Coordinates of C-alpha atoms and ligand atoms in Angstrom, one line a residue:
M1 CA 2.4 -130.7 -66.6
N2 CA 5.8 -132.0 -67.5
N3 CA 8.4 -129.7 -69.2
I4 CA 7.6 -131.1 -72.7
E5 CA 3.9 -130.4 -72.2
K6 CA 4.8 -126.8 -71.1
L7 CA 6.7 -126.2 -74.3
Q8 CA 3.9 -127.8 -76.4
K9 CA 1.4 -125.4 -74.7
L10 CA 3.6 -122.5 -75.8
M11 CA 3.9 -123.9 -79.3
Q12 CA 0.1 -124.3 -79.5
K13 CA -0.5 -120.6 -78.7
S14 CA 2.3 -118.9 -80.5
D15 CA 4.0 -119.2 -83.9
I16 CA 7.3 -120.8 -82.9
A17 CA 7.2 -123.7 -85.4
D18 CA 5.5 -127.0 -86.2
C19 CA 8.4 -128.8 -84.5
A20 CA 11.1 -127.8 -82.0
L21 CA 14.5 -129.6 -82.6
I22 CA 16.4 -129.8 -79.3
T23 CA 20.0 -130.9 -79.4
S24 CA 21.7 -129.1 -76.6
D25 CA 22.7 -131.2 -73.6
I26 CA 21.2 -128.9 -71.0
N27 CA 17.9 -128.4 -72.7
R28 CA 17.6 -132.1 -73.6
R29 CA 18.2 -132.9 -69.9
Y30 CA 15.6 -130.3 -68.9
F31 CA 12.9 -131.8 -71.1
T32 CA 13.7 -135.5 -70.7
G33 CA 15.1 -135.5 -67.2
M34 CA 18.0 -137.6 -68.4
K35 CA 21.6 -136.5 -68.7
S36 CA 23.4 -137.5 -71.9
S37 CA 26.0 -136.1 -74.2
A38 CA 24.1 -136.9 -77.4
G39 CA 20.5 -137.2 -78.6
T40 CA 17.9 -135.4 -80.5
L41 CA 14.5 -134.3 -79.1
L42 CA 11.7 -133.5 -81.4
V43 CA 8.8 -131.7 -79.9
M44 CA 5.6 -131.1 -81.9
K45 CA 2.4 -129.5 -80.8
N46 CA 0.9 -132.9 -79.9
A47 CA 3.8 -135.4 -80.0
A48 CA 7.4 -135.7 -78.9
Y49 CA 10.2 -138.1 -79.7
L50 CA 13.7 -138.6 -78.3
I51 CA 16.1 -140.2 -80.8
I52 CA 19.1 -141.4 -78.9
D53 CA 22.0 -143.8 -79.6
F54 CA 22.9 -147.2 -78.3
R55 CA 25.0 -145.9 -75.4
Y56 CA 22.0 -144.3 -73.8
I57 CA 19.0 -146.3 -75.1
E58 CA 18.6 -148.7 -72.1
R59 CA 18.4 -145.9 -69.6
A60 CA 16.3 -143.7 -71.8
R61 CA 13.7 -146.4 -72.3
A62 CA 13.7 -147.0 -68.5
T63 CA 13.5 -143.4 -67.4
V64 CA 12.2 -141.1 -70.1
K65 CA 8.4 -141.2 -69.9
S66 CA 7.5 -137.7 -71.3
C67 CA 8.1 -138.7 -75.0
E68 CA 8.5 -141.7 -77.3
V69 CA 12.1 -143.1 -77.2
I70 CA 13.6 -144.2 -80.5
L71 CA 16.9 -145.9 -81.1
Q72 CA 19.1 -143.8 -83.4
K73 CA 20.1 -145.4 -86.7
E74 CA 20.1 -143.0 -89.6
L75 CA 19.3 -139.8 -87.7
H76 CA 18.3 -137.5 -90.5
E77 CA 16.3 -140.1 -92.3
Q78 CA 14.5 -140.9 -89.1
I79 CA 13.8 -137.2 -88.4
N80 CA 12.5 -136.7 -92.0
A81 CA 10.2 -139.8 -91.6
I82 CA 8.7 -138.2 -88.5
F83 CA 8.3 -134.9 -90.2
I84 CA 6.3 -136.6 -93.0
S85 CA 4.1 -138.6 -90.6
E86 CA 3.5 -135.6 -88.3
N87 CA 3.1 -133.2 -91.2
V88 CA 5.9 -130.9 -90.1
R89 CA 6.7 -128.0 -92.5
T90 CA 8.6 -125.7 -90.2
C91 CA 11.2 -126.7 -87.6
A92 CA 12.8 -124.3 -85.1
V93 CA 16.4 -124.9 -83.8
E94 CA 17.9 -123.6 -80.6
S95 CA 19.5 -120.5 -82.0
D96 CA 21.3 -119.8 -78.6
C97 CA 23.2 -123.2 -78.7
I98 CA 23.5 -124.5 -82.2
T99 CA 26.7 -123.8 -84.3
L100 CA 26.6 -122.4 -87.8
G101 CA 28.1 -125.7 -89.0
Q102 CA 25.4 -127.7 -87.4
F103 CA 22.7 -125.4 -88.8
G104 CA 24.2 -125.7 -92.3
S105 CA 24.3 -129.5 -92.1
L106 CA 20.7 -129.7 -90.8
K107 CA 19.5 -127.4 -93.6
N108 CA 21.0 -129.7 -96.2
K109 CA 19.6 -132.9 -94.7
L110 CA 16.2 -132.0 -93.3
G111 CA 13.1 -131.8 -95.6
C112 CA 11.5 -128.7 -94.0
T113 CA 12.0 -125.0 -93.4
L114 CA 14.5 -124.5 -90.6
L115 CA 13.9 -121.5 -88.3
A116 CA 16.7 -119.9 -86.2
D117 CA 14.9 -116.7 -85.3
G118 CA 15.4 -117.0 -81.6
K119 CA 11.8 -117.7 -80.7
L120 CA 12.4 -121.2 -79.6
S121 CA 15.4 -120.3 -77.4
K122 CA 13.4 -117.5 -75.9
A123 CA 10.5 -119.8 -75.1
I124 CA 12.8 -122.4 -73.5
N125 CA 14.7 -119.9 -71.5
S126 CA 11.5 -118.4 -70.1
L127 CA 10.3 -121.9 -69.1
R128 CA 13.6 -122.8 -67.5
A129 CA 13.7 -119.5 -65.6
V130 CA 10.6 -120.4 -63.5
K131 CA 11.5 -123.4 -61.3
T132 CA 9.3 -126.2 -60.1
P133 CA 9.3 -127.2 -56.4
E134 CA 11.4 -130.3 -57.4
E135 CA 14.0 -128.0 -59.1
I136 CA 14.0 -125.7 -56.0
S137 CA 14.7 -128.7 -53.7
K138 CA 17.7 -129.7 -55.9
I139 CA 19.0 -126.2 -55.8
K140 CA 18.6 -126.1 -52.0
Q141 CA 20.6 -129.4 -51.8
A142 CA 23.3 -127.8 -54.0
Q143 CA 23.4 -124.8 -51.6
K144 CA 23.6 -127.1 -48.5
I145 CA 26.8 -128.6 -49.9
A146 CA 28.2 -125.2 -50.7
E147 CA 27.4 -123.9 -47.2
A148 CA 29.0 -126.9 -45.5
G149 CA 32.0 -126.1 -47.7
F150 CA 32.0 -122.5 -46.4
E151 CA 31.9 -123.6 -42.8
H152 CA 34.8 -126.0 -43.5
I153 CA 36.9 -123.5 -45.2
L154 CA 36.6 -120.9 -42.5
N155 CA 38.6 -123.3 -40.3
F156 CA 41.2 -123.8 -43.0
I157 CA 41.9 -120.1 -43.9
K158 CA 44.8 -118.7 -42.0
V159 CA 47.9 -116.6 -42.5
G160 CA 50.3 -118.3 -44.9
R161 CA 47.7 -120.3 -46.9
T162 CA 47.8 -119.6 -50.6
E163 CA 44.7 -118.8 -52.7
K164 CA 45.2 -122.0 -54.6
E165 CA 45.3 -124.1 -51.4
I166 CA 42.1 -122.5 -50.2
Q167 CA 40.4 -123.1 -53.6
L168 CA 41.5 -126.8 -53.7
E169 CA 40.5 -127.5 -50.1
L170 CA 37.0 -126.0 -50.7
D171 CA 36.6 -127.9 -54.0
Y172 CA 37.7 -131.2 -52.5
F173 CA 35.3 -130.8 -49.6
M174 CA 32.3 -130.1 -51.8
L175 CA 33.1 -132.9 -54.2
K176 CA 33.7 -135.3 -51.3
N177 CA 30.3 -134.2 -49.8
S178 CA 28.2 -135.3 -52.8
A179 CA 28.6 -132.4 -55.2
E180 CA 28.2 -133.8 -58.7
A181 CA 30.5 -131.1 -59.9
L182 CA 31.5 -127.5 -59.0
S183 CA 29.2 -124.8 -60.3
F184 CA 32.3 -123.1 -61.8
D185 CA 36.0 -122.6 -61.1
T186 CA 36.0 -121.6 -57.5
I187 CA 37.2 -118.0 -56.9
A188 CA 39.4 -117.7 -53.8
L189 CA 41.2 -114.4 -53.6
T190 CA 43.2 -112.6 -50.9
G191 CA 44.3 -109.1 -50.1
S192 CA 44.7 -106.7 -53.0
S193 CA 43.6 -109.5 -55.5
T194 CA 40.0 -109.2 -54.1
S195 CA 39.6 -106.1 -56.2
M196 CA 39.3 -108.3 -59.3
P197 CA 35.7 -109.5 -59.3
H198 CA 36.6 -112.7 -61.3
G199 CA 40.3 -113.0 -60.4
V200 CA 42.0 -116.3 -60.7
P201 CA 43.4 -117.9 -57.5
G202 CA 47.2 -117.9 -57.5
E203 CA 50.2 -118.3 -55.2
R204 CA 49.5 -115.2 -53.0
R205 CA 49.5 -116.1 -49.3
V206 CA 47.0 -114.8 -46.8
Q207 CA 48.4 -112.0 -44.7
S208 CA 47.1 -110.5 -41.5
G209 CA 44.8 -107.6 -42.4
D210 CA 43.5 -109.2 -45.6
F211 CA 40.1 -109.7 -47.0
V212 CA 39.6 -113.2 -48.4
L213 CA 36.9 -113.4 -51.1
L214 CA 35.2 -116.7 -51.9
D215 CA 32.8 -117.2 -54.8
F216 CA 31.8 -120.7 -55.3
G217 CA 29.0 -123.3 -55.7
A218 CA 28.1 -126.9 -56.0
V219 CA 26.0 -128.9 -58.5
Y220 CA 23.5 -131.4 -57.3
D221 CA 21.5 -133.5 -59.7
G222 CA 22.2 -131.0 -62.5
Y223 CA 21.3 -127.9 -60.4
H224 CA 23.7 -125.2 -59.4
S225 CA 24.2 -123.1 -56.3
D226 CA 26.2 -119.8 -56.2
M227 CA 27.4 -117.8 -53.2
T228 CA 30.0 -115.3 -52.3
R229 CA 31.4 -114.3 -49.0
T230 CA 34.2 -111.9 -48.1
V231 CA 35.8 -112.6 -44.7
A232 CA 38.6 -110.8 -42.9
V233 CA 41.8 -112.2 -41.5
G234 CA 43.2 -110.3 -38.5
Q235 CA 42.8 -106.5 -38.0
T236 CA 41.2 -104.7 -41.0
S237 CA 41.3 -101.0 -41.7
D238 CA 38.3 -98.7 -41.1
K239 CA 37.9 -98.2 -44.8
M240 CA 37.6 -102.0 -45.3
K241 CA 34.9 -102.2 -42.6
D242 CA 33.1 -99.2 -44.1
V243 CA 33.1 -100.6 -47.6
Y244 CA 31.9 -104.0 -46.2
D245 CA 29.0 -102.3 -44.5
I246 CA 28.0 -100.4 -47.6
V247 CA 28.0 -103.6 -49.7
L248 CA 26.0 -105.4 -47.0
S249 CA 23.4 -102.6 -46.9
A250 CA 23.2 -102.5 -50.6
Q251 CA 22.5 -106.3 -50.7
K252 CA 19.9 -106.1 -48.0
A253 CA 18.2 -103.2 -49.8
A254 CA 17.9 -105.4 -53.0
L255 CA 16.7 -108.4 -51.0
K256 CA 13.9 -106.3 -49.5
E257 CA 12.8 -105.4 -53.0
A258 CA 12.9 -108.9 -54.5
R259 CA 9.4 -110.1 -55.4
A260 CA 7.3 -111.0 -58.4
G261 CA 6.5 -108.0 -60.7
I262 CA 9.7 -106.1 -60.0
S263 CA 12.0 -105.6 -63.0
G264 CA 15.6 -106.7 -63.3
V265 CA 16.5 -103.1 -63.6
Q266 CA 14.7 -102.1 -60.4
L267 CA 16.3 -104.9 -58.4
D268 CA 19.7 -103.9 -59.6
K269 CA 18.9 -100.2 -58.9
A270 CA 17.9 -101.0 -55.3
A271 CA 21.5 -102.1 -54.5
R272 CA 23.2 -99.7 -56.9
D273 CA 21.6 -96.6 -55.3
V274 CA 23.0 -97.5 -51.9
I275 CA 26.5 -97.9 -53.3
A276 CA 26.1 -94.6 -55.3
Q277 CA 24.8 -92.7 -52.2
N278 CA 28.0 -93.7 -50.4
G279 CA 30.2 -92.4 -53.2
Y280 CA 31.2 -95.8 -54.8
S281 CA 29.2 -95.8 -57.9
D282 CA 32.3 -96.2 -60.1
Y283 CA 33.4 -99.2 -58.1
F284 CA 30.4 -101.5 -58.7
G285 CA 31.1 -102.4 -62.4
H286 CA 29.1 -105.5 -62.8
S287 CA 25.4 -106.4 -62.7
L288 CA 23.6 -107.3 -59.6
G289 CA 22.5 -110.8 -60.4
H290 CA 21.5 -113.6 -62.7
G291 CA 19.3 -116.7 -62.8
V292 CA 20.7 -120.0 -61.6
G293 CA 19.4 -123.5 -62.4
L294 CA 20.7 -126.2 -64.8
E295 CA 23.3 -123.6 -65.8
I296 CA 25.2 -121.2 -63.5
H297 CA 24.1 -118.2 -65.6
E298 CA 20.6 -118.3 -67.0
A299 CA 17.5 -116.1 -67.3
P300 CA 16.6 -113.8 -65.7
T301 CA 19.1 -111.0 -65.4
A302 CA 19.2 -108.2 -62.8
S303 CA 21.2 -105.4 -64.3
Q304 CA 20.9 -101.9 -65.6
R305 CA 20.1 -103.2 -69.1
S306 CA 17.9 -106.1 -68.1
K307 CA 14.6 -106.5 -70.0
D308 CA 13.3 -109.1 -67.5
I309 CA 10.4 -108.9 -65.1
L310 CA 10.7 -111.2 -62.1
E311 CA 8.1 -113.9 -61.7
S312 CA 7.3 -116.3 -58.8
G313 CA 9.5 -119.3 -58.9
M314 CA 12.5 -117.6 -60.5
V315 CA 15.8 -118.1 -58.8
V316 CA 18.1 -115.1 -58.9
T317 CA 21.4 -114.0 -57.3
V318 CA 21.8 -110.8 -55.4
E319 CA 25.5 -109.9 -55.5
P320 CA 26.6 -106.3 -55.2
G321 CA 30.3 -105.5 -54.8
I322 CA 32.7 -102.7 -54.4
Y323 CA 36.2 -103.1 -55.9
I324 CA 39.0 -100.7 -55.3
A325 CA 41.9 -101.5 -57.7
G326 CA 45.2 -102.0 -55.9
E327 CA 43.5 -102.1 -52.5
F328 CA 40.7 -104.6 -51.9
G329 CA 37.2 -105.7 -53.0
V330 CA 34.1 -106.9 -51.2
R331 CA 31.2 -108.9 -52.7
I332 CA 28.4 -110.5 -50.8
E333 CA 26.1 -112.9 -52.8
D334 CA 23.0 -114.7 -51.8
F335 CA 20.4 -116.3 -54.1
V336 CA 16.7 -116.3 -53.7
V337 CA 13.5 -117.8 -55.0
I338 CA 11.1 -115.0 -56.0
G339 CA 7.6 -115.1 -54.5
E340 CA 4.5 -113.0 -54.9
N341 CA 5.2 -110.8 -51.8
G342 CA 8.9 -111.2 -51.3
C343 CA 11.6 -113.8 -51.7
D344 CA 12.8 -116.9 -50.0
N345 CA 16.6 -116.5 -49.4
L346 CA 18.3 -119.9 -50.2
T347 CA 21.6 -118.7 -48.7
K348 CA 21.7 -119.2 -44.9
A349 CA 25.4 -118.5 -44.2
P350 CA 26.0 -115.4 -42.0
K351 CA 26.7 -112.1 -43.6
E352 CA 28.0 -109.9 -40.8
L353 CA 31.7 -109.5 -41.3
I354 CA 33.5 -112.7 -40.1
V355 CA 37.0 -112.0 -38.7
L356 CA 39.3 -115.0 -38.5
Ligands
MN401 MN1 26.8 -115.3 -59.2

């Protein structure tokens, strides 16, 4: 079953709408398999159309087989004509992605009842959360690039290098080694800056006795990877080593629990309990993990407030951390594919403390 057929199946058994109007770049790519910066996908219970402009039409006709491809002329007239021929009375939009301006304009121009109740976005997010084997193999490829980058950067990090130099070297390496893009702005932090979970690399130079925290990923054919490692340069304090070991045990505890049927809350708790037992509960102020796929952050969520239950085929990060303001921080992040009886860890890089 292709992704459009999966959505159609959901539309047939629930009350999403007669038609799903998909305009976001990511979701359009998910359903058609083709990257573009414009285009409108209409999915009905038993039919689907991609209306796309001249810039993309040749490639769309050659590659998109899951729906009928139509050259865009007068978009709204074309949509309305399809609505009449397919007997569409209600049309759902992606409430997660569409702007109020776009919604207002569609409401004026389309001859049907527009729905922005969140049901369509919820359905799409739940489909995207469970990866196919093809998607997993792209994610694995993205992770391979990131791990080659990690190996490379370990030889580059030394006393005197700035955070920015480390960031740029890692980015350049991944892009040169077939990353389509970076998963996000690479985080490369040193010394006391590592206490800021999403700090921005600056001019600080590596000093002996520092932790260096690297959070980064590569994109391959649309799919992202995400990993974090904290490494030491020179002699570290006992406290740094202790904290590193606590984060590592917390991460391992969560990895042991990761399997289909466990909730996002339980997965988070497995790591959070270890950190709390060691007296650092106030120093782990973010959630344990998130889904990864066509976007760097997508469903499901593993956090204290998560409503998600993990399913086979979901890809989720496991990234506990301890951050002591003014001193240092440690985060260790792997990401895994959830299976029925456990998980397949996609991150192969070593996790025992590396001292450079
Ligand atoms: Mn992450």
